[in-house]
Short mmCIF file of C-alpha atoms in Angstrom, two decimals:
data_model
loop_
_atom_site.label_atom_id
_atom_site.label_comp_id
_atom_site.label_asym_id
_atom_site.label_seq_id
_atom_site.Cartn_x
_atom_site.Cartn_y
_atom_site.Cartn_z
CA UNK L 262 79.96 22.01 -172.15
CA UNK L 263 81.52 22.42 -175.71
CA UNK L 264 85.27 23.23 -175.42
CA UNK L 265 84.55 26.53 -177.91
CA UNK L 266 83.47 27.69 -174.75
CA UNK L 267 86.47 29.91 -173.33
CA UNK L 268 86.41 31.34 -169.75
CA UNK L 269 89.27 33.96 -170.38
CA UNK L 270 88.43 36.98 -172.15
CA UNK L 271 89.26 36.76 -175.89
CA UNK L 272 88.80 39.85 -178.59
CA UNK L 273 85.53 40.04 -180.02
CA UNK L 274 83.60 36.82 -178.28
CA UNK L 275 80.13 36.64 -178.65
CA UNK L 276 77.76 35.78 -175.56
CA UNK L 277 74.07 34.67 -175.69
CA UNK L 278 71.41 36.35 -174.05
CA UNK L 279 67.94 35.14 -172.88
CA UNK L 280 64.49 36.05 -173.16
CA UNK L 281 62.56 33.86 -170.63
CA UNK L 282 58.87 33.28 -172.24
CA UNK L 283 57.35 32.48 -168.78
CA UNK L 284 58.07 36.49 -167.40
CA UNK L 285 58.88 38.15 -170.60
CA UNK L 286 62.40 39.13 -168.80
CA UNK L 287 65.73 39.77 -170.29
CA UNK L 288 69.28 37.62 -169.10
CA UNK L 289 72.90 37.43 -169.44
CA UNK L 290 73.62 33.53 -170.02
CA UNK L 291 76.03 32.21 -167.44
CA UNK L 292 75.87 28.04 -167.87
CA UNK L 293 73.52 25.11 -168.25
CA UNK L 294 73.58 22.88 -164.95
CA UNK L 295 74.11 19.19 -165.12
CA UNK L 296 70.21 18.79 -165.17
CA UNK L 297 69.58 20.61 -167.92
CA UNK L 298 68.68 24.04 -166.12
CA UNK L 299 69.23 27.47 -167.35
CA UNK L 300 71.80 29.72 -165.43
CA UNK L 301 71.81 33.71 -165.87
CA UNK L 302 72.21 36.91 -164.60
CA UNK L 303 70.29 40.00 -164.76
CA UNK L 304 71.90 42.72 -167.40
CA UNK L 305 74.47 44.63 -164.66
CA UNK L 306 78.00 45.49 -165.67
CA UNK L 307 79.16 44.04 -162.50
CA UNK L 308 78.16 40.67 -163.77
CA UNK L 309 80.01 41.11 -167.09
CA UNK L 310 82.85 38.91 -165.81
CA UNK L 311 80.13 35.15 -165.33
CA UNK L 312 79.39 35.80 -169.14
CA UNK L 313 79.33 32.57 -171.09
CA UNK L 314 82.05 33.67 -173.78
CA UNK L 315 82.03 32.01 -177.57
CA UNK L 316 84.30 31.75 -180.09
CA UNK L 317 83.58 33.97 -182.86
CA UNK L 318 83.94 31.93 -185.60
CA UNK L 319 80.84 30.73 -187.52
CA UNK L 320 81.74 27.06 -187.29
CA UNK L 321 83.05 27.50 -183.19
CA UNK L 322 79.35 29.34 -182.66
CA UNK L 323 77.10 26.33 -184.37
CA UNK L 324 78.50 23.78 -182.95
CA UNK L 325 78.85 25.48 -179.56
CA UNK L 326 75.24 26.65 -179.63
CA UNK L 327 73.76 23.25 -180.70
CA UNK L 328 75.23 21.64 -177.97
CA UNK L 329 74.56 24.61 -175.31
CA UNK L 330 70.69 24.60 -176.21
CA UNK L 331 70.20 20.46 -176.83
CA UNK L 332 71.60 20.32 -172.48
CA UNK L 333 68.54 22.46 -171.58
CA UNK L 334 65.53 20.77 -170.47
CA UNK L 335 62.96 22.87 -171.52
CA UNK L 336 64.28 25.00 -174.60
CA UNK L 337 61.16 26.00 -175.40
CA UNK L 338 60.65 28.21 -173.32
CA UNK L 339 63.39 30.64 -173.53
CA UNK L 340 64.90 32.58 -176.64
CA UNK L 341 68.59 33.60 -177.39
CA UNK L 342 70.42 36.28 -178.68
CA UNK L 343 73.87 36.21 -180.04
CA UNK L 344 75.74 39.36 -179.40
CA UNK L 345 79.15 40.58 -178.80
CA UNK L 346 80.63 40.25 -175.25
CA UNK L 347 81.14 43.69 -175.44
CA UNK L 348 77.66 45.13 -176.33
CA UNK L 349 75.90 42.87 -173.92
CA UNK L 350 74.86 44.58 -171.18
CA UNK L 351 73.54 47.87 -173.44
CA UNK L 352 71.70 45.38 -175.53
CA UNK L 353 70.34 43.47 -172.92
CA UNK L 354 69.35 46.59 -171.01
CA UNK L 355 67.26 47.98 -174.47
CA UNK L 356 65.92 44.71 -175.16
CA UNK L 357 64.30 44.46 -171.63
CA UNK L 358 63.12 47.83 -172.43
CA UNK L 359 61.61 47.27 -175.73
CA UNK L 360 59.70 44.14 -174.28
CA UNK L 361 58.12 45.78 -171.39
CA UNK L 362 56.95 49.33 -173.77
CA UNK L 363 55.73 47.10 -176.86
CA UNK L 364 53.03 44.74 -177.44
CA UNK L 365 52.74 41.02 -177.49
CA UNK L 366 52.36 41.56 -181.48
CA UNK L 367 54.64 43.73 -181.56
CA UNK L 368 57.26 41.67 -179.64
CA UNK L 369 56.81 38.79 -182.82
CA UNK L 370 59.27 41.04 -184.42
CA UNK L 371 62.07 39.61 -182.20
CA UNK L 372 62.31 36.42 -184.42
CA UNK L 373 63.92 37.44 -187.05
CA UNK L 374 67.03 37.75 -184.53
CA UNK L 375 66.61 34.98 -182.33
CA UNK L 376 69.54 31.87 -182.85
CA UNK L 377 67.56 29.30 -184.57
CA UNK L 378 68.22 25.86 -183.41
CA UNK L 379 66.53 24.33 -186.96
CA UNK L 380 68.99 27.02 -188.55
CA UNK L 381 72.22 25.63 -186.48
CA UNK L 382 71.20 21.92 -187.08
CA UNK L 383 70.84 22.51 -190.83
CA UNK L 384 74.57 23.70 -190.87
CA UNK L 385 75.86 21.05 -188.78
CA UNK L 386 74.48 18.45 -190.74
CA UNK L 387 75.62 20.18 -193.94
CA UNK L 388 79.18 20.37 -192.41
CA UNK L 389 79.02 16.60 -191.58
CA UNK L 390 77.54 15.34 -194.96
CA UNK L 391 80.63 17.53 -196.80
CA UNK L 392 83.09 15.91 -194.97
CA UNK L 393 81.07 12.48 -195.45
CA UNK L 394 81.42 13.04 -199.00
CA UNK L 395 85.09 14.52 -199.21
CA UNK L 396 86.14 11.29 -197.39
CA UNK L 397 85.00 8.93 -199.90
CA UNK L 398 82.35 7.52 -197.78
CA UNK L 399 78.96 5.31 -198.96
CA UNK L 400 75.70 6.05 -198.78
CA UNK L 401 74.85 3.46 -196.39
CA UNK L 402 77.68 4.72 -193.96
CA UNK L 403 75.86 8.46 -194.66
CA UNK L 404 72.69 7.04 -193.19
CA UNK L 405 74.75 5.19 -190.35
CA UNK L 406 76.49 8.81 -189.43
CA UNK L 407 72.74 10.16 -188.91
CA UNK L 408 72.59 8.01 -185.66
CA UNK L 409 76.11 8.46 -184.71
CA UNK L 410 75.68 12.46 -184.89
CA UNK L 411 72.51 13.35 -183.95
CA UNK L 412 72.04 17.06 -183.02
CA UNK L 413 69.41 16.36 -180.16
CA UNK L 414 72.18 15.20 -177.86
CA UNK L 415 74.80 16.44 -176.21
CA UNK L 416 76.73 13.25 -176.35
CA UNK L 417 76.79 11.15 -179.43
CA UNK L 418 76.39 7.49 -179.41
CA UNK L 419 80.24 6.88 -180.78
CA UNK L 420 81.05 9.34 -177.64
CA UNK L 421 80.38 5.87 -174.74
CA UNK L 422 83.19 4.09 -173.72
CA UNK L 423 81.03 0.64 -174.51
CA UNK L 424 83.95 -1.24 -172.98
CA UNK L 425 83.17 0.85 -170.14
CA UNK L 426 79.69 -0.13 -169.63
CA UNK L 427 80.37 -3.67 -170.74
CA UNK L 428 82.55 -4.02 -168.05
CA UNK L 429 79.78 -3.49 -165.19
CA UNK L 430 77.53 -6.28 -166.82
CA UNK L 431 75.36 -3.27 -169.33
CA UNK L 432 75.31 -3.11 -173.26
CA UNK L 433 73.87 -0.88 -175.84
CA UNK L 434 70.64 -3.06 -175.88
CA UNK L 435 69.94 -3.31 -172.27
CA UNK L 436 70.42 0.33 -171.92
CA UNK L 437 67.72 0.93 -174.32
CA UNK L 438 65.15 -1.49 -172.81
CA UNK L 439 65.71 0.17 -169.59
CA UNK L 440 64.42 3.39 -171.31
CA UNK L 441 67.70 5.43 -170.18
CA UNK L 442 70.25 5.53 -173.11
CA UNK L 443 68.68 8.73 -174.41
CA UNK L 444 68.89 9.97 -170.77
CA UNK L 445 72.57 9.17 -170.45
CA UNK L 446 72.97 10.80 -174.30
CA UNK L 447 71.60 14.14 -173.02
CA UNK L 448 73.73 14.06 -170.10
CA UNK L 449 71.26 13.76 -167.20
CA UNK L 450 71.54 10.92 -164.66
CA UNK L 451 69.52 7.97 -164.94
CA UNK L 452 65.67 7.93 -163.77
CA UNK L 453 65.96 4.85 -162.42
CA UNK L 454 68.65 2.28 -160.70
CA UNK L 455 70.32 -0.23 -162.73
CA UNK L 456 71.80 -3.35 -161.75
CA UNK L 457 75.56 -3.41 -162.20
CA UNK L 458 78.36 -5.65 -161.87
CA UNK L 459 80.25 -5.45 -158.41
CA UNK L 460 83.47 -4.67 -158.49
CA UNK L 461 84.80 -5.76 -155.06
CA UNK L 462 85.52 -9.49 -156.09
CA UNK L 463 82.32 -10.83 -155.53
CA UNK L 464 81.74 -13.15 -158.54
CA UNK L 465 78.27 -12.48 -160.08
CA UNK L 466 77.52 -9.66 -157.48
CA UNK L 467 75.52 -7.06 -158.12
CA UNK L 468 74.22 -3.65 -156.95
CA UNK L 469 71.85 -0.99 -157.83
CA UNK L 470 73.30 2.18 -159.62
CA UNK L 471 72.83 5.65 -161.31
CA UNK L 472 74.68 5.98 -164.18
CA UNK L 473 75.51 9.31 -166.26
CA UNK L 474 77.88 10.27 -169.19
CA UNK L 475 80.18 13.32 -167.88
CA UNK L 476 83.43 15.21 -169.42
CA UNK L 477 86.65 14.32 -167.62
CA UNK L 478 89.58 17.19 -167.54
CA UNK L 479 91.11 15.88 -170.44
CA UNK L 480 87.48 16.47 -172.16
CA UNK L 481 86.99 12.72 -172.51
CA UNK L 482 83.25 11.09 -172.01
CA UNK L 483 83.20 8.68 -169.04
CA UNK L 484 80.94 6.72 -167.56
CA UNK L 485 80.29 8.05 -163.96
CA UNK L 486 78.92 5.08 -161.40
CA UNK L 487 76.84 6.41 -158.72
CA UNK L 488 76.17 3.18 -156.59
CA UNK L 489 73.68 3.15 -154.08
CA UNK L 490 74.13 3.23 -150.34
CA UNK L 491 71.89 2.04 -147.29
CA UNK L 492 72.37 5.01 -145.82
CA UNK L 493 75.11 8.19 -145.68
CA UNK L 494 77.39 7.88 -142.78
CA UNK L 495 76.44 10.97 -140.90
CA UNK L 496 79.28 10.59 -138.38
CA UNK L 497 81.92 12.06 -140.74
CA UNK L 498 82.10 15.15 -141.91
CA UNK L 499 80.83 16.52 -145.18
CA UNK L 500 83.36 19.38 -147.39
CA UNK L 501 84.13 20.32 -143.16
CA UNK L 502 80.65 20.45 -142.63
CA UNK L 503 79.63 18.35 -138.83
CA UNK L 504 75.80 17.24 -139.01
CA UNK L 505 73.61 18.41 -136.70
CA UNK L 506 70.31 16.08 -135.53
CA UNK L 507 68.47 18.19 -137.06
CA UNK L 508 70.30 18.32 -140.39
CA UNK L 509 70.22 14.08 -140.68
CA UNK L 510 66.39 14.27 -140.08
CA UNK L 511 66.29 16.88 -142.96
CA UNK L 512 68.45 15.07 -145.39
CA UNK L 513 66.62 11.09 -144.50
CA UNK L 514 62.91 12.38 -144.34
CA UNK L 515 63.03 14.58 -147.27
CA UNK L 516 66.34 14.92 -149.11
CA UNK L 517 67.08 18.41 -148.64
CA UNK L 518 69.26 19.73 -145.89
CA UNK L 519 67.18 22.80 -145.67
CA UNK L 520 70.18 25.81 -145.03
CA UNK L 521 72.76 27.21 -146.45
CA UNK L 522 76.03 26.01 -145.00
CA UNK L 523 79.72 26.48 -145.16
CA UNK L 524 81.87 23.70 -147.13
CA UNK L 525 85.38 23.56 -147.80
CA UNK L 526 87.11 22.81 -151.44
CA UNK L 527 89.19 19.81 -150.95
CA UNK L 528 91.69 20.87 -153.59
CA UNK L 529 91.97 24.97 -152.93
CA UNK L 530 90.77 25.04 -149.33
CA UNK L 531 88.19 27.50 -150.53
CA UNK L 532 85.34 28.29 -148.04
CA UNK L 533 82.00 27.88 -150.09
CA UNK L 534 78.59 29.04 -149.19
CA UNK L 535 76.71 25.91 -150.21
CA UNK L 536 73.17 23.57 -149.91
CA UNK L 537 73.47 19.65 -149.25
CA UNK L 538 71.05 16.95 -150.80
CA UNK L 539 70.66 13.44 -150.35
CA UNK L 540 69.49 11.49 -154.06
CA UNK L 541 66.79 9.73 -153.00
CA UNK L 542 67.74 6.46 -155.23
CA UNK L 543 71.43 6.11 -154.35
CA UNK L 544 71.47 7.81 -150.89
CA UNK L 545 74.62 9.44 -151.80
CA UNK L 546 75.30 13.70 -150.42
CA UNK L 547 75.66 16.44 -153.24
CA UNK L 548 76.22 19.41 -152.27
CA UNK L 549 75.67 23.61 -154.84
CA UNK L 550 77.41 26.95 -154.24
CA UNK L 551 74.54 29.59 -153.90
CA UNK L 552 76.35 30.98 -156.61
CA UNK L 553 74.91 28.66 -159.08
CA UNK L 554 71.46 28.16 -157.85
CA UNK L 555 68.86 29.50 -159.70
CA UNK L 556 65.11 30.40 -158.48
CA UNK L 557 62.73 30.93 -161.22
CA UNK L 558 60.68 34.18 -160.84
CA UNK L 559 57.37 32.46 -162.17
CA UNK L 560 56.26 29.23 -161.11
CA UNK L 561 53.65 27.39 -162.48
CA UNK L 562 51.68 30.71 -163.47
CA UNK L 563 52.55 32.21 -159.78
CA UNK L 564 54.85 35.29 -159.37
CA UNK L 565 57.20 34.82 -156.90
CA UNK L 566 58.16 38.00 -154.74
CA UNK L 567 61.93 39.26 -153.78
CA UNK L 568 61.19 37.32 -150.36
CA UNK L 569 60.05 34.24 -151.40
CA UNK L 570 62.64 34.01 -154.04
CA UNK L 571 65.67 34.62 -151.15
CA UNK L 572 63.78 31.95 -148.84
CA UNK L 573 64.03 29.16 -151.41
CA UNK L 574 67.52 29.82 -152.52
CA UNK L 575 68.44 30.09 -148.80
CA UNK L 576 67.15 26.20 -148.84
CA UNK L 577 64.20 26.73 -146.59
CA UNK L 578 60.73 24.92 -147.94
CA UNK L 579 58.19 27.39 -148.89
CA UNK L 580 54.15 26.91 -149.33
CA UNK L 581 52.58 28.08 -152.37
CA UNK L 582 48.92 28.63 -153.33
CA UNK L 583 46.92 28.06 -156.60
CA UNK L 584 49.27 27.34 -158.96
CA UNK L 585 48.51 26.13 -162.43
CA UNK L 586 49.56 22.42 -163.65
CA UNK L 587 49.67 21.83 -167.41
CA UNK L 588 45.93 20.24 -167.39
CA UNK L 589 45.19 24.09 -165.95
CA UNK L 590 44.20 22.95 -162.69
CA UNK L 591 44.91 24.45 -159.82
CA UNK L 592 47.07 23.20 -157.16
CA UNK L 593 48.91 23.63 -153.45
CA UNK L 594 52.32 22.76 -153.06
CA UNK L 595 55.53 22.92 -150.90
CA UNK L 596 58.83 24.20 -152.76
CA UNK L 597 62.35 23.59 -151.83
CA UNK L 598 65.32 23.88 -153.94
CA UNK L 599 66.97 20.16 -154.43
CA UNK L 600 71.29 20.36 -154.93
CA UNK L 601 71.31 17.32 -156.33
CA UNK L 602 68.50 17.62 -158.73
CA UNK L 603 69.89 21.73 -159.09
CA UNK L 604 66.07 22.91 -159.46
CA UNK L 605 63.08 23.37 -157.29
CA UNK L 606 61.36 20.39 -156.00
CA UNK L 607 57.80 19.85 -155.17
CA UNK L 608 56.48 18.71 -152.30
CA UNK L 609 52.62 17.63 -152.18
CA UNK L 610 52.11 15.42 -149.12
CA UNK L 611 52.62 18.60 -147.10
CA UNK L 612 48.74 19.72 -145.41
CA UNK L 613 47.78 22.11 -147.54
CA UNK L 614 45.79 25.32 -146.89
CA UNK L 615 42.72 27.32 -148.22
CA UNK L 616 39.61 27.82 -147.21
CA UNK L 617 39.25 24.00 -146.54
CA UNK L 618 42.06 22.94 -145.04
CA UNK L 619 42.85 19.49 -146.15
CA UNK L 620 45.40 16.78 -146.52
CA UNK L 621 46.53 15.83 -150.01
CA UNK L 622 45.59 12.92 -150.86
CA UNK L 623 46.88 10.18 -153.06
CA UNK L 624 44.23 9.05 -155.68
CA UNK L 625 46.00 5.52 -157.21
CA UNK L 626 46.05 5.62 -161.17
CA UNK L 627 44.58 2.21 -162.69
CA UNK L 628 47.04 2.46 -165.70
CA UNK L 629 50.69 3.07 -165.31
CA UNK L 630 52.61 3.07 -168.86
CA UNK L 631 49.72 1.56 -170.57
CA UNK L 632 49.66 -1.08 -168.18
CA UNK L 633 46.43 -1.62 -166.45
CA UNK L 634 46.81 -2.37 -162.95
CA UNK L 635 45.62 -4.96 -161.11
CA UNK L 636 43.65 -4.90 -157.79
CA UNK L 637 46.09 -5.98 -155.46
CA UNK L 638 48.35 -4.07 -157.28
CA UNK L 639 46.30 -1.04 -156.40
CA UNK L 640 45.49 -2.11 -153.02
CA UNK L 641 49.65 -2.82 -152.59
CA UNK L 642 49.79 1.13 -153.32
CA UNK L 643 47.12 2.69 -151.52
CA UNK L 644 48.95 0.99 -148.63
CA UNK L 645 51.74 2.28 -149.25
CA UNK L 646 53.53 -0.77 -150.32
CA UNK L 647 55.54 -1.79 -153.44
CA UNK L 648 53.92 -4.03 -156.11
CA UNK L 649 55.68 -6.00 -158.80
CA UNK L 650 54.65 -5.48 -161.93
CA UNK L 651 55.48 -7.08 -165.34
CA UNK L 652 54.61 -6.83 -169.14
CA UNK L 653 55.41 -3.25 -169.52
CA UNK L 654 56.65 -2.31 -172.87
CA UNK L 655 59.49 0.10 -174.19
CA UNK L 656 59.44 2.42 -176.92
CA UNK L 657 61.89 0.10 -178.68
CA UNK L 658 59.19 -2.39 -178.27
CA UNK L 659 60.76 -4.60 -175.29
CA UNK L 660 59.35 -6.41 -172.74
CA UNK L 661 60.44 -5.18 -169.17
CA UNK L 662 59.30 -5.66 -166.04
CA UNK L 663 59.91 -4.30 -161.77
CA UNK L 664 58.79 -2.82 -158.64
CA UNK L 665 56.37 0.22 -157.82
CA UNK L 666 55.56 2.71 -155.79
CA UNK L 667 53.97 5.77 -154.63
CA UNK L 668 56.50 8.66 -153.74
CA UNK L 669 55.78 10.76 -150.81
CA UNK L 670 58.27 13.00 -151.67
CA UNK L 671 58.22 13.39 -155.24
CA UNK L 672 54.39 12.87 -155.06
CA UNK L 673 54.22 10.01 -157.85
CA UNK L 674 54.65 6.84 -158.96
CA UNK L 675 58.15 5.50 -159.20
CA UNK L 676 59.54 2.57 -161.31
CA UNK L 677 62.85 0.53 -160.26
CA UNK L 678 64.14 -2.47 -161.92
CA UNK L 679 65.24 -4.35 -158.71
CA UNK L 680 63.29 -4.18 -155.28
CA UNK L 681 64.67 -1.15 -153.17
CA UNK L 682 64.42 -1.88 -149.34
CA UNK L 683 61.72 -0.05 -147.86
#
């Protein structure tokens, strides 16, 4: 996050609160997880305290807010608020009222005080072509600074260590015909594994690797490696944490370890009420606090009640009916909350029920980013099996090519550059 962002309490701070479009309810903003997910906390005055707290200067709030709503990965569908720390709970509190007495015509009103991002950009912009201009510099280098400071990102491109990246065998280029720089600019992970350079004296070795741009404690970008693993080593212990059987069959058939256990900080020796997930690309364990995961209260057009909210954030997999996919079909699925990911996963090779019951089955696309398939390329997936392909094309207009296959667990086709052992 922006360092405007202060976690002690300063005089007159201002604080952000949420509308969420999906339920029409009312939130104090706490954080933004690393994947781009919304955290908050229903109006209480106990909660006060988790408050994301902003500067209150004009300049500290714009450039604060501009990077707070470009880490979110659907911004669209909420609505802030900017209002004093101290006001926030009352405000939040009349607000909720005020949306659940008036009408959704009525509610249009609420606009005219929403933060608007087009608003914040404008300024930000404005700031940067002023100080363009009071340094002396060209036109040309005006239109350069438009790709080096581009409001959509949380990182900027002049933010990557390129030495960095050089030095595992990756440049600027390659980055963007994998289709990931504007991944790693957001902040997210990489999609997909890349092949980097070894670093264990093998001369030309390589291996397959997540890569993502994080803040270190000196606020510095770096390039965090996450290489990928055969398999975890379930023999040692995790935080303090001894597997059971049961837990390693969790974590290697689906990726989640399904309950809520105890881990210990390393540093403070803090006992921490936590879930454990396995990334499915690089095999390596991440582990949340429950006190960051968040369970939506509408999911794909289905209400989710008090219970089945506490069963998902308490890890456990839970079976919903006839929800509503964006084509407005609808559909069965199995949900479980994912710590690596930090959001709700979905599960679709899980029987489903209904008045049929029914397996869900796979139905193999013939085009896969406008790429017709071939035959045996279909026939390698309806077994099951990986299939090459080649001639796919990026949005840079690149030529790229790699392996295939259909997900169980993520229920969809998945692309990797090198060929992952099955």
């Amino acid at each position: 996050m922006n360092n405007t962002i202060n976690n002690t309490r300063i005089s007159e701070a201002n604080t952000l609160l949420v509308l969420h479009h999906s339920n029409n309810s009312i939130g104090m903003v706490q954080n933004v997880s690393q994947n781009g997910h919304l955290i908050d906390v229903k109006p209480s005055f106990d909660k006060v305290d988790s408050m994301i707290r902003i500067d209150s200067s004009a300049e500290s709030f714009t450039e604060f807010y501009a990077d707070f709503y470009h880490q979110l990965k659907n911004p669209e569908d909420y609505s802030f608020f900017k209002v004093t720390e101290f006001e926030a709970v009352e405000t939040a509190l009349g607000l909720q009222d005020y949306i659940d007495s008036s009408s959704s015509i009525d509610r249009e009103d609420l606009k005219k005080y929403e933060v608007s991002i087009d608003a914040v950009d404008v300024l930000r912009n404005k700031k940067n072509l002023k100080t363009d201009s009071s340094n002396g510099i060209s036109f040309y280098s005006k239109r350069l600074s438009a790709e080096v400071i581009n409001p959509r990102y949380r990182y900027q491109i002049n933010d990557v260590d390129w030495n960095a990246v050089a030095g595992i065998g990756l440049d600027r280029e390659m980055l963007e015909k994998f289709n990931v720089l504007d991944e790693l600019l957001k902040g997210f992970k990489t999609s997909v594994l890349l092949p980097v350079r070894c670093d264990d004296g093998e001369e030309g070795g390589t291996v397959n690797a997540r890569l993502q741009l994080k803040l270190n404690d000196n606020g510095e970008v770096v390039l965090q490696v996450y290489r990928s693993q055969k398999m975890p080593d379930f023999r040692k212990k995790f935080l303090g944490h001894k597997f059971s059987k049961e837990d390693r069959l969790n974590l290697l058939n689906i990726g989640n370890m399904g309950r809520v256990v105890e881990l210990v900080n390393p540093v403070t020796g803090e006992v921490i009420p936590s879930l454990i997930s396995r990334d499915k690309l690089t095999n390596e364990l991440f582990s949340l606090p429950i006190d960051f995961i968040r369970i939506p209260t509408v999911v794909c057009d289905v209400v989710l009640s008090l219970e089945q909210q506490e069963i998902l954030r308490s890890g456990k997999p839970l079976f919903v009916e006839n929800m509503l996919s964006k084509s407005k079909r609808l559909f069965n699925a199995t949900l479980q909350f994912n710590a690596e990911k930090q959001w709700l996963e979905f599960f679709f090779n899980k029987k489903l029920r209904g008045n049929n019951e029914h397996s869900f089955e796979f139905v193999v696309p013939t085009i896969f980013r406008g790429k017709a398939l071939r035959r045996w390329q279909i026939d390698k997936l309806r077994a099951g099996e990986m299939a090459y392909i080649s001639g796919l094309v990026s949005e840079k207009g690149r030529e790229y090519q790699g392996y295939i296959w259909f997900d169980k667990e993520v229920g969809r086709i998945v692309f990797s550059f090198k060929k992952v052992s099955e």
